[in-house]
Tab-separated table of C-alpha atoms and ligand atoms in Angstrom:
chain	number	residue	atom	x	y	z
X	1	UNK	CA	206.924	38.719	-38.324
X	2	UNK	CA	210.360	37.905	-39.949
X	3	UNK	CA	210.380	37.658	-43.657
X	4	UNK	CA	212.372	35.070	-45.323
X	5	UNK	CA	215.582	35.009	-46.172
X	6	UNK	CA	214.805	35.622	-49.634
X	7	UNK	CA	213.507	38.712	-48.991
X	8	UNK	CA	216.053	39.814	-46.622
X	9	UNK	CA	218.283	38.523	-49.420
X	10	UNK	CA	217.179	40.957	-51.895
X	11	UNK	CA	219.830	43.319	-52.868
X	12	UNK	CA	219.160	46.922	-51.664
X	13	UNK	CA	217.183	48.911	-53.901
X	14	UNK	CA	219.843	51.650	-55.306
X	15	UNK	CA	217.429	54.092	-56.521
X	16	UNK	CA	215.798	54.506	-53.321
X	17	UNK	CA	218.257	57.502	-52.497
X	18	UNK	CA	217.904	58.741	-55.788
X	19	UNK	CA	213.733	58.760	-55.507
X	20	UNK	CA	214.047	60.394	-52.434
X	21	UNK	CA	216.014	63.433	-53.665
X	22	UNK	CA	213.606	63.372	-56.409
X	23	UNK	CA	210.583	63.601	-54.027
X	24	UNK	CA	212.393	66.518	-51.743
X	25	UNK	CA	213.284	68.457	-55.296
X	26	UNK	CA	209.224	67.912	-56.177
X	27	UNK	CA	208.562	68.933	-52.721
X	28	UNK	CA	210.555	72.525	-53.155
X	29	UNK	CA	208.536	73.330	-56.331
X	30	UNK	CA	211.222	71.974	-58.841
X	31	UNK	CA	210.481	71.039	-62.385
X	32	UNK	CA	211.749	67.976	-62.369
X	33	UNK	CA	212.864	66.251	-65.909
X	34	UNK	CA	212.942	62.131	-65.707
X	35	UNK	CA	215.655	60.993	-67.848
X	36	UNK	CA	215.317	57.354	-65.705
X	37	UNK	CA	212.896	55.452	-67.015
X	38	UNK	CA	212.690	53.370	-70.120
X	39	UNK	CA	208.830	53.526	-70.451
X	40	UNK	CA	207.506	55.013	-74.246
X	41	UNK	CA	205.580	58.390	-73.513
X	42	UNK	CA	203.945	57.786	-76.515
X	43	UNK	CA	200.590	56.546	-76.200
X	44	UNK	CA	199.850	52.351	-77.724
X	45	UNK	CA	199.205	52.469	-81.402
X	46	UNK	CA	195.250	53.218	-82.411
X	47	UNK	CA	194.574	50.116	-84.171
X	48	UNK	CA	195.465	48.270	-80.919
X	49	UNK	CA	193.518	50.468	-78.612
X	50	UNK	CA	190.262	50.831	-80.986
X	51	UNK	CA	190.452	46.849	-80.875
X	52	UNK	CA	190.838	46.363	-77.543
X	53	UNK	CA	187.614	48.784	-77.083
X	54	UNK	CA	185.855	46.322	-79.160
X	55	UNK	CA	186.945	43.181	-77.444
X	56	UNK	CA	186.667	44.505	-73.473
X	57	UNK	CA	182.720	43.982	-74.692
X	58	UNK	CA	182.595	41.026	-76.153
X	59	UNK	CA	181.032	38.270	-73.377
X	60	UNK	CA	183.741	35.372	-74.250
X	61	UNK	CA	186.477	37.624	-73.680
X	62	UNK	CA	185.424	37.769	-69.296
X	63	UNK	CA	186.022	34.517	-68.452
X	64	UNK	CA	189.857	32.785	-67.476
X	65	UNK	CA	191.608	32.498	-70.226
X	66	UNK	CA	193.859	29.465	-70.891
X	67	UNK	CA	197.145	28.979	-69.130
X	68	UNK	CA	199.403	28.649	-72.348
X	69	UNK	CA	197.673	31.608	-74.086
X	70	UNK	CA	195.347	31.571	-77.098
X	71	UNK	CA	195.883	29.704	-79.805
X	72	UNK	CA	195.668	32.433	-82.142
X	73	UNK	CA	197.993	34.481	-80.303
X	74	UNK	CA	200.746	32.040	-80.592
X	75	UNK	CA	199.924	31.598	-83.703
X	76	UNK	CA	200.506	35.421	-84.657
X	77	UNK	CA	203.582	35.458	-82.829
X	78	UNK	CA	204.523	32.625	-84.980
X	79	UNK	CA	203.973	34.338	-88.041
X	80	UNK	CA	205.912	37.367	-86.526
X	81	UNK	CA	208.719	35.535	-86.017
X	82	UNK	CA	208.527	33.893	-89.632
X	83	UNK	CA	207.878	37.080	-91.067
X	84	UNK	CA	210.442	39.086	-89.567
X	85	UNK	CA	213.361	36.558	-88.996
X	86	UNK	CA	212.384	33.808	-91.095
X	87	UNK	CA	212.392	31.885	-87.929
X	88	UNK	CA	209.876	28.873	-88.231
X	89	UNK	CA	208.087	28.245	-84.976
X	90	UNK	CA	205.265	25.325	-84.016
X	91	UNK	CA	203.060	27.415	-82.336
X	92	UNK	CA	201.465	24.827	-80.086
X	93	UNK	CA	204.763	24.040	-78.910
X	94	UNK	CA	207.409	26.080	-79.072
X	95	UNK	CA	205.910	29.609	-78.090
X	96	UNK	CA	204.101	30.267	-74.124
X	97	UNK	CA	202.654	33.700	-73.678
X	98	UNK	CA	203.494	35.625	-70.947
X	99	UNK	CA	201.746	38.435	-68.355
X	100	UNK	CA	204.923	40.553	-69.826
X	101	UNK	CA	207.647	38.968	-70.605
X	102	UNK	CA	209.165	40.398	-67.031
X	103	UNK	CA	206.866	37.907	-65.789
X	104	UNK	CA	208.519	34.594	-67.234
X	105	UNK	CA	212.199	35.946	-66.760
X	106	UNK	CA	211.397	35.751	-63.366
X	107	UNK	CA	209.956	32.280	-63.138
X	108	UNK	CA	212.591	30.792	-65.495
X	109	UNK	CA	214.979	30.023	-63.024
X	110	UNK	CA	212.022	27.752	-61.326
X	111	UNK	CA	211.784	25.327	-63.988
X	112	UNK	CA	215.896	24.449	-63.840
X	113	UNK	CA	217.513	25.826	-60.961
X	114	UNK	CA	218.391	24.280	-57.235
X	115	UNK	CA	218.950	25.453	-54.593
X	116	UNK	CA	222.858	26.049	-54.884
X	117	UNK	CA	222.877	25.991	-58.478
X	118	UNK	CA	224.742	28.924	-60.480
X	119	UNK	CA	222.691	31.251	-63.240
X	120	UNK	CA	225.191	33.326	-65.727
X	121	UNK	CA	223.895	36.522	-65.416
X	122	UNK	CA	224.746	39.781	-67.667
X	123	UNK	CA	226.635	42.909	-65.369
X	124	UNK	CA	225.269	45.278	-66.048
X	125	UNK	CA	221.981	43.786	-66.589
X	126	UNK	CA	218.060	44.027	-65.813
X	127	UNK	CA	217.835	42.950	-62.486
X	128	UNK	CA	215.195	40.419	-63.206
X	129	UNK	CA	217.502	37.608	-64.167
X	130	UNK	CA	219.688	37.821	-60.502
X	131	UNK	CA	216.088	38.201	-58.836
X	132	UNK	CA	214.360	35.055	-60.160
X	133	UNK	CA	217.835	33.318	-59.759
X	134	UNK	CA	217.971	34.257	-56.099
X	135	UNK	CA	214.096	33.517	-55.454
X	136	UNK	CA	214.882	30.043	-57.057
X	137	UNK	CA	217.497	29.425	-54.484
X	138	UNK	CA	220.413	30.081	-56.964
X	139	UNK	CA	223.663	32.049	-57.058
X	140	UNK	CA	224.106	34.598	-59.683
X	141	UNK	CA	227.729	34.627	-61.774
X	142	UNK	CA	228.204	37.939	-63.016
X	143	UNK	CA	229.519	37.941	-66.345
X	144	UNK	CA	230.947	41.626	-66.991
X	145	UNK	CA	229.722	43.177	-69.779
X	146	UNK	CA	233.037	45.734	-70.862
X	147	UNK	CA	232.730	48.414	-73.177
X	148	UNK	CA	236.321	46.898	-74.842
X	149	UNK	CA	234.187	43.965	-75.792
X	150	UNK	CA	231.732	45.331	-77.019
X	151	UNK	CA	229.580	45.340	-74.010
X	152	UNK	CA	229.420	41.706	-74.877
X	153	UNK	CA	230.149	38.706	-72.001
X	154	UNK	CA	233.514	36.952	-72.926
X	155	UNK	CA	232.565	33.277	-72.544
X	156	UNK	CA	236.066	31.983	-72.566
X	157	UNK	CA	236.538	33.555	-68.931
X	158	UNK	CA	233.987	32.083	-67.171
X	159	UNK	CA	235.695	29.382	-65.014
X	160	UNK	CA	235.060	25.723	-66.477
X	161	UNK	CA	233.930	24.734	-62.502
X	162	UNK	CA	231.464	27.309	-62.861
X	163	UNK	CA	230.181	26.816	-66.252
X	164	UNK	CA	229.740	22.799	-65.691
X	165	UNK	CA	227.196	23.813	-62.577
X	166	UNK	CA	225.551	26.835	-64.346
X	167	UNK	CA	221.688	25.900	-65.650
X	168	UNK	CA	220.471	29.103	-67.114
X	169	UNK	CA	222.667	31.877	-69.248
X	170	UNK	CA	220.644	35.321	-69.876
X	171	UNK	CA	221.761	37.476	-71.879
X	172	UNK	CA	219.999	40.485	-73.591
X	173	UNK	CA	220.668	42.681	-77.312
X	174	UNK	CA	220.273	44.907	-78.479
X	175	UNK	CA	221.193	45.855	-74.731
X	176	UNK	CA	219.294	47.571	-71.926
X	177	UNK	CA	221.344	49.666	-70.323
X	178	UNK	CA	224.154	50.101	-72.595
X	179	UNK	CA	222.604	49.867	-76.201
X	180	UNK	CA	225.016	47.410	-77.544
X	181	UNK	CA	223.499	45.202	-79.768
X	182	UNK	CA	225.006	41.410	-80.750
X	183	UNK	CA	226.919	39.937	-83.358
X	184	UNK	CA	225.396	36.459	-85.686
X	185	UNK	CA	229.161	34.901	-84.552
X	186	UNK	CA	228.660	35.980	-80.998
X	187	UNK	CA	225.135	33.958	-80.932
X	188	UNK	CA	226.824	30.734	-82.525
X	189	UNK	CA	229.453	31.022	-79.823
X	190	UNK	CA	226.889	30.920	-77.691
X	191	UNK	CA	225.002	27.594	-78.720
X	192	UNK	CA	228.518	26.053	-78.784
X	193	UNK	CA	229.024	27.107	-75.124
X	194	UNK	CA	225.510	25.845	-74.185
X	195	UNK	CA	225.955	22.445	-75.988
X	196	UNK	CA	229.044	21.827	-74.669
X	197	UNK	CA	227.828	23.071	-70.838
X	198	UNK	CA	224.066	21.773	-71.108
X	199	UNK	CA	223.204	25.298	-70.498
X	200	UNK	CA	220.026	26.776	-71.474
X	201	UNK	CA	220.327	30.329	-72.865
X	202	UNK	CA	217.643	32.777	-72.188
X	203	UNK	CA	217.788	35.710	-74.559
X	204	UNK	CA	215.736	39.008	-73.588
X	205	UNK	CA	214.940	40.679	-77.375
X	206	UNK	CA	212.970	43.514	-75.808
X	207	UNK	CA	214.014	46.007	-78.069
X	208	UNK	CA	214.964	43.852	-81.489
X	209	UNK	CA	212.421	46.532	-83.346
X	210	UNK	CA	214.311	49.600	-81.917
X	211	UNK	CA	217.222	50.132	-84.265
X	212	UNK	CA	219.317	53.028	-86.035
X	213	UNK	CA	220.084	53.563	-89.517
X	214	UNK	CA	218.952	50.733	-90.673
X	215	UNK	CA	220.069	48.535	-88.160
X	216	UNK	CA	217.846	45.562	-88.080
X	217	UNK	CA	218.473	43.350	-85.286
X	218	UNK	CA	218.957	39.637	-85.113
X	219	UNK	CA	216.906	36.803	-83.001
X	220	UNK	CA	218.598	34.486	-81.451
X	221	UNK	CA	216.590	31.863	-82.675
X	222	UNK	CA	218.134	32.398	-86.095
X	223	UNK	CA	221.268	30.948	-85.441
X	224	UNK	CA	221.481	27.653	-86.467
X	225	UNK	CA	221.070	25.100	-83.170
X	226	UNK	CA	219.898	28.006	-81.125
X	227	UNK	CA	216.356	26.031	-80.441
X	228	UNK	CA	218.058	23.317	-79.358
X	229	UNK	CA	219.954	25.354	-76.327
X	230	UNK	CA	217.591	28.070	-75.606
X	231	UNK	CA	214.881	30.420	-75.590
X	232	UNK	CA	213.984	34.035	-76.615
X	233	UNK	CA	211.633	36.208	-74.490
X	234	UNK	CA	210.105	39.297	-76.655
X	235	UNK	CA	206.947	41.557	-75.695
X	236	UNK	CA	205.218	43.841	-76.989
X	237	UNK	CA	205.977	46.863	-74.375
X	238	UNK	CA	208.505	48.276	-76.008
X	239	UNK	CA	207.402	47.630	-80.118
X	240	UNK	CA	203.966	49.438	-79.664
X	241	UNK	CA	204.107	51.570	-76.330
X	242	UNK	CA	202.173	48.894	-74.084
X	243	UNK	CA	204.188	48.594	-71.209
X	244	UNK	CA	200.928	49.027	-69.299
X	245	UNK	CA	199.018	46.210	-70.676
X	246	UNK	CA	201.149	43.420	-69.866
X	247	UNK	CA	201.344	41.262	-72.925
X	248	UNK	CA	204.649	38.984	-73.949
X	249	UNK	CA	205.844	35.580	-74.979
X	250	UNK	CA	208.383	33.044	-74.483
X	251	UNK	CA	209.706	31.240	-77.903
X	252	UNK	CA	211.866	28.795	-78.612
X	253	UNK	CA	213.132	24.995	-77.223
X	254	UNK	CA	209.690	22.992	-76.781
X	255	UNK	CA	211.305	20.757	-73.592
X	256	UNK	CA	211.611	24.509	-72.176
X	257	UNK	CA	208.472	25.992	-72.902
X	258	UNK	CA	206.800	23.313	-71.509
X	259	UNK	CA	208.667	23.276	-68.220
X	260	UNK	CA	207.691	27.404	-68.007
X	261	UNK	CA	203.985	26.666	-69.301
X	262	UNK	CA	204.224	24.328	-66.396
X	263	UNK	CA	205.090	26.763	-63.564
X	264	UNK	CA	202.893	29.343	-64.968
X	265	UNK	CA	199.672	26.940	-64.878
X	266	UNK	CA	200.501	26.631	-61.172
X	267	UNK	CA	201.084	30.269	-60.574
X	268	UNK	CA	198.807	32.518	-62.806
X	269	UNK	CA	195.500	32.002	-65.087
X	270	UNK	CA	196.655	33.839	-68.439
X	271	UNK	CA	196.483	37.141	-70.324
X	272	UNK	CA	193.065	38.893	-70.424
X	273	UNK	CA	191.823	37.182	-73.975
X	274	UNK	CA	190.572	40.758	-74.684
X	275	UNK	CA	194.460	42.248	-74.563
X	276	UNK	CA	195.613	38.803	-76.368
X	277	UNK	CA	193.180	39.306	-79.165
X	278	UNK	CA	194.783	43.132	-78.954
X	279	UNK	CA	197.857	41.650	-79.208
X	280	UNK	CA	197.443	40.291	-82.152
X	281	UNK	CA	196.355	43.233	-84.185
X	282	UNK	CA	199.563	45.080	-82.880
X	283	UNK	CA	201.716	41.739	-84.430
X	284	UNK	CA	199.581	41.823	-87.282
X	285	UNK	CA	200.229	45.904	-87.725
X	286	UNK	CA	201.823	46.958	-91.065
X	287	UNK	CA	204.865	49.387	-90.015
X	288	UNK	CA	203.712	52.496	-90.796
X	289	UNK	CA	203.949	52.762	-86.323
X	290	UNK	CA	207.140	51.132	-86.136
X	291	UNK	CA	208.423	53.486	-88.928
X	292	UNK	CA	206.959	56.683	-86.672
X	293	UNK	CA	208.494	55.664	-83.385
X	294	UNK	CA	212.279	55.001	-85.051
X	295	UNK	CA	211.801	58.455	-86.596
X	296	UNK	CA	210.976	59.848	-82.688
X	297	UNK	CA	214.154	58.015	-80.982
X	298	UNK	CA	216.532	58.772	-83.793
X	299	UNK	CA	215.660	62.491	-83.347
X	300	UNK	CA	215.673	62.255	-79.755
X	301	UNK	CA	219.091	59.762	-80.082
X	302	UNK	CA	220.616	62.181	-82.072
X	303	UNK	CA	220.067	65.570	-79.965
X	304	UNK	CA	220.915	63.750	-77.411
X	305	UNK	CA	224.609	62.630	-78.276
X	306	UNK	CA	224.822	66.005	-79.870
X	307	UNK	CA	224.218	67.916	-76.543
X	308	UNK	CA	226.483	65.512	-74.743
X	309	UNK	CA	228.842	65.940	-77.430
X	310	UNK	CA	229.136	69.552	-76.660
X	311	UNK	CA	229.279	69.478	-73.274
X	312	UNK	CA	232.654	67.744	-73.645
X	313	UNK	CA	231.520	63.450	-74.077
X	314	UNK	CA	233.075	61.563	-76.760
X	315	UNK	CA	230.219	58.507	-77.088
X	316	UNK	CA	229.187	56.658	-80.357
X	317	UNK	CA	225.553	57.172	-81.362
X	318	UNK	CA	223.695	53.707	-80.070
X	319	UNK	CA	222.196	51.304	-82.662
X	320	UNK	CA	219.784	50.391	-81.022
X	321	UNK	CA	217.288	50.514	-77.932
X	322	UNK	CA	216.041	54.010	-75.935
X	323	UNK	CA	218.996	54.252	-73.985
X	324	UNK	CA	222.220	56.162	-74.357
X	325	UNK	CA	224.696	54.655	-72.083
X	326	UNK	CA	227.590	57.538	-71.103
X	327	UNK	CA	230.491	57.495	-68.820
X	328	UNK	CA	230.561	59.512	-65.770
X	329	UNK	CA	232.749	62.314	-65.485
X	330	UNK	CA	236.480	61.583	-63.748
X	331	UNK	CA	236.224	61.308	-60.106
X	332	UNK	CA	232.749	60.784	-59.847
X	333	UNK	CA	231.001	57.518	-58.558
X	334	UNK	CA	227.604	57.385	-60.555
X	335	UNK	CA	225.620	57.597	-57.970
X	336	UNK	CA	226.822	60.861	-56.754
X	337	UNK	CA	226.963	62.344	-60.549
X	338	UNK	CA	222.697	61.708	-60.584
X	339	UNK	CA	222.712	63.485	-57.274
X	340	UNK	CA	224.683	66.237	-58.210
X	341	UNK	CA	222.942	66.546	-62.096
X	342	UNK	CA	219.630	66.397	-60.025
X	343	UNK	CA	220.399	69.325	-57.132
X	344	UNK	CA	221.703	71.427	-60.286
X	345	UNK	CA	219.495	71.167	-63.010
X	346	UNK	CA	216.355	69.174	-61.547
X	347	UNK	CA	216.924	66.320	-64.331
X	348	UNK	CA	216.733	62.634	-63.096
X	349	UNK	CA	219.089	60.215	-65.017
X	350	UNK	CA	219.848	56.893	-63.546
X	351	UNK	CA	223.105	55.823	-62.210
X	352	UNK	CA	224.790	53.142	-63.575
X	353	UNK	CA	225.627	50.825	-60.445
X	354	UNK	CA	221.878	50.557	-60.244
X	355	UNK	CA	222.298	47.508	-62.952
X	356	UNK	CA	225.244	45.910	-61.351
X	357	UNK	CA	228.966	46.398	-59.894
X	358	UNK	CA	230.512	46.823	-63.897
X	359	UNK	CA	227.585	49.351	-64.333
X	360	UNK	CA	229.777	52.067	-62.025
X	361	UNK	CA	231.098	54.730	-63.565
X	362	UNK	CA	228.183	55.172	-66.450
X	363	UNK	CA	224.953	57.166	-65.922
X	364	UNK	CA	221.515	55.601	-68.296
X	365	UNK	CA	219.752	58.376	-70.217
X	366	UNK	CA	216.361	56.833	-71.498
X	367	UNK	CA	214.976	58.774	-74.575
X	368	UNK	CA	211.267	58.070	-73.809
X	369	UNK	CA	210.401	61.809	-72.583
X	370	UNK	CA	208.989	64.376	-74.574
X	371	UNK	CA	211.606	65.890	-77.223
X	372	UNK	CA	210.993	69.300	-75.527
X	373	UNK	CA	211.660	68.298	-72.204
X	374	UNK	CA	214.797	66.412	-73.567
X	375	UNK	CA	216.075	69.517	-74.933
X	376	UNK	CA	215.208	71.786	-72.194
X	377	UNK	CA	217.423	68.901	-69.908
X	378	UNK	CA	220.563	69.798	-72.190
X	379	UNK	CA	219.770	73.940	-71.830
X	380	UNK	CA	219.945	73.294	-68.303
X	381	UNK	CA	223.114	71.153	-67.775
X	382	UNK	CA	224.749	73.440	-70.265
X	383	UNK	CA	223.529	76.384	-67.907
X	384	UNK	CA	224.662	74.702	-64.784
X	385	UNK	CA	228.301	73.966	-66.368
X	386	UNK	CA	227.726	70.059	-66.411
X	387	UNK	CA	230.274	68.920	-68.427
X	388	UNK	CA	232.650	65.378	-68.967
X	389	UNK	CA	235.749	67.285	-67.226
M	401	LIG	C1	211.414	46.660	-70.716
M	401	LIG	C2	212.185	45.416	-70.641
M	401	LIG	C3	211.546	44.176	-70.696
M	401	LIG	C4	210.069	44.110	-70.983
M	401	LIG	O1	209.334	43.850	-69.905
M	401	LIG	P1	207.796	43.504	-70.052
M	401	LIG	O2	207.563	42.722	-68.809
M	401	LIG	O3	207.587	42.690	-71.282
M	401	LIG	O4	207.070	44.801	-70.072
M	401	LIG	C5	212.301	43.032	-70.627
M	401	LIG	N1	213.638	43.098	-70.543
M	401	LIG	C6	214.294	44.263	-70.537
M	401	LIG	C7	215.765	44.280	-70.523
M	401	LIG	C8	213.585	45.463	-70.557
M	401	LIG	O5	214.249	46.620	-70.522
């Protein structure tokens, strides 16, 4: 049975050497400590869990829900946005719900791109975008993302040739893997660059509610003429620990959402009404749990640069997301610096050319694990003389 090329096309999956150590470590009786995966440890808030009880029995909730989501859901993500960015959405039209937002990044690159057409995709990035561009028949441009630019893509060196084919632009702040987080001027270069390309730019706010002293971040729909170039995908995996329930949106350019409620209806039947109507009770939360999990990550942040700190790495403290992004140590590839950190000290972190070519030579520590287990990481890499040497 031979596969299609898409499959065979898929790029090779760079953990898998990396799971297997992890497996033959398990195997030997090692404790192992997973610094690799950004996935909250702490369980879903109890309002949203207590009203999810309720709704799982309630008759009207069994049946298929509708394709474009439930009115009232939009609606509360509506009044999210308004609330939080003073961003004024039409919820009939302008927001899509999504079976995580994972789930519409992928079938983006159906509504716009064929086959030979160019996506702009973020390096290092969340392999989704490159993915759906490839299973839409596209080719990926890699825009680097360098830490003297702020881990931000400079548009002014993407070739004009390429630009004037490219359909979709993704980019994603405040930043999985490297934490960097976006500037208002970078945005509004950014709907100049799409106007002037017809470009649509698909922004991935994942972690807008995860900031640092303070640090509030932006939409993208806030800058001015951003709904007329783009969209924003957000979910609520990240905000209230439900990356099991499988709950986000699409907001943004109507033309757009319509085009990815139109894929969808073809491909999938909705979000459980019972986790929708959940959903809504997380939006409508006060922030007494968003105030509780910034507390967490800012303790486990700041132990965490601390320890590294010690151990000989000069890295500023991110302002945002669960991830500290570090540099490997000289002469190691990244891939061989998780190896060797895993064979000494039996903690997983994940190697930076796992997101892309310009993610060499930096290691992703995710601070979604226990603080205990965090700490007891550090103890052992100080133990085991792991140092930035
Ligand atoms: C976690 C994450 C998401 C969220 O995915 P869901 O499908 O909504 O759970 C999206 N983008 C990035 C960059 C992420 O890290």
């Amino acid at each position: 049975m031979k596969t299609a090329d898409r499959i065979q096309k898929l790029p090779p999956y760079l953990f898998a050497e990396i799971d297997k150590k992890i497996a033959e470590a398990k195997a030997k009786g090692v404790d192992v400590i997973s610094l690799g995966i950004g996935d909250p440890d702490q369980p879903t808030p109890d309002n949203v869990v207590k009203r999810m009880q309720y709704e799982t029995a309630q008759p009207e909730n069994h049946r298929y829900p509708s394709y474009e989501g439930l009115p009232a859901f939009r609606e509360a993500v509506a009044d999210w946005y308004s609330r939080r960015f003073g961003v004024e959405l039409d919820p009939d039209k302008e927001v899509v719900s999504l079976i995580g937002s994972k789930e519409g990044i992928a079938h983006i690159s159906l509504c716009y791109v064929n086959p030979g057409d160019i996506n702009l995709v973020p390096d290092p990035g969340y392999p989704v975008y490159a993915i759906g561009t490839l299973f839409a028949g596209g080719t990926s441009y890699k825009m680097p993302l360098l830490k003297e630019n702020g881990f931000l893509p400079d548009l002014s060196a993407i070739p004009t040739e390429v630009a004037r084919k490219a359909k979709l632009l993704f980019i994603n702040y405040p930043n999985n893997p490297t934490g960097a987080v976006a500037t208002q001027e970078f945005f509004a270069e950014l709907v100049r660059f799409a106007r002037e390309y017809d470009i649509v730019v698909c922004h991935d706010a994942a972690y807008t509610e995860i900031g640092y002293d303070g640090y509030k971040a932006p939409s993208f729909l806030q800058t001015p003429g951003a709904k007329d170039v783009g969209i924003e995908f957000h979910s609520l995996s990240k905000t209230y620990n439900m990356t099991g329930w499988r709950i986000g949106w699409a907001a943004g350019n109507a033309e757009v959402i319509e085009a990815l409620g139109r894929i969808k209806t073809n491909i999938d039947s909705g979000i459980f009404e019972a986790i929708q109507k959940a959903g809504i009770e997380a939006l409508q939360s006060d922030d007494t749990h968003i105030k509780k999990m910034i507390e967490l990550y800012t303790h486990r942040r700041n132990l965490t640069i601390e320890a590294l700190t010690k151990l000989g790495w000069q890295i500023k403290p991110p302002k945002a997301t669960i991830y500290v992004w570090a540099p490997v140590p000289p002469g190691y590839r990244s891939s061989e610096f998780a190896a060797m950190v895993l064979e000494k000290t039996g903690v997983v972190v994940t190697p930076g050319l796992g997101y892309g070519d310009y993610g060499e030579g930096y290691f992703r520590i995710s601070l979604t694990t226990p603080t205990e287990r965090l700490e007891e990481a550090f103890r052992r890499w100080e133990e085991a003389g792991i140092t930035y040497a």
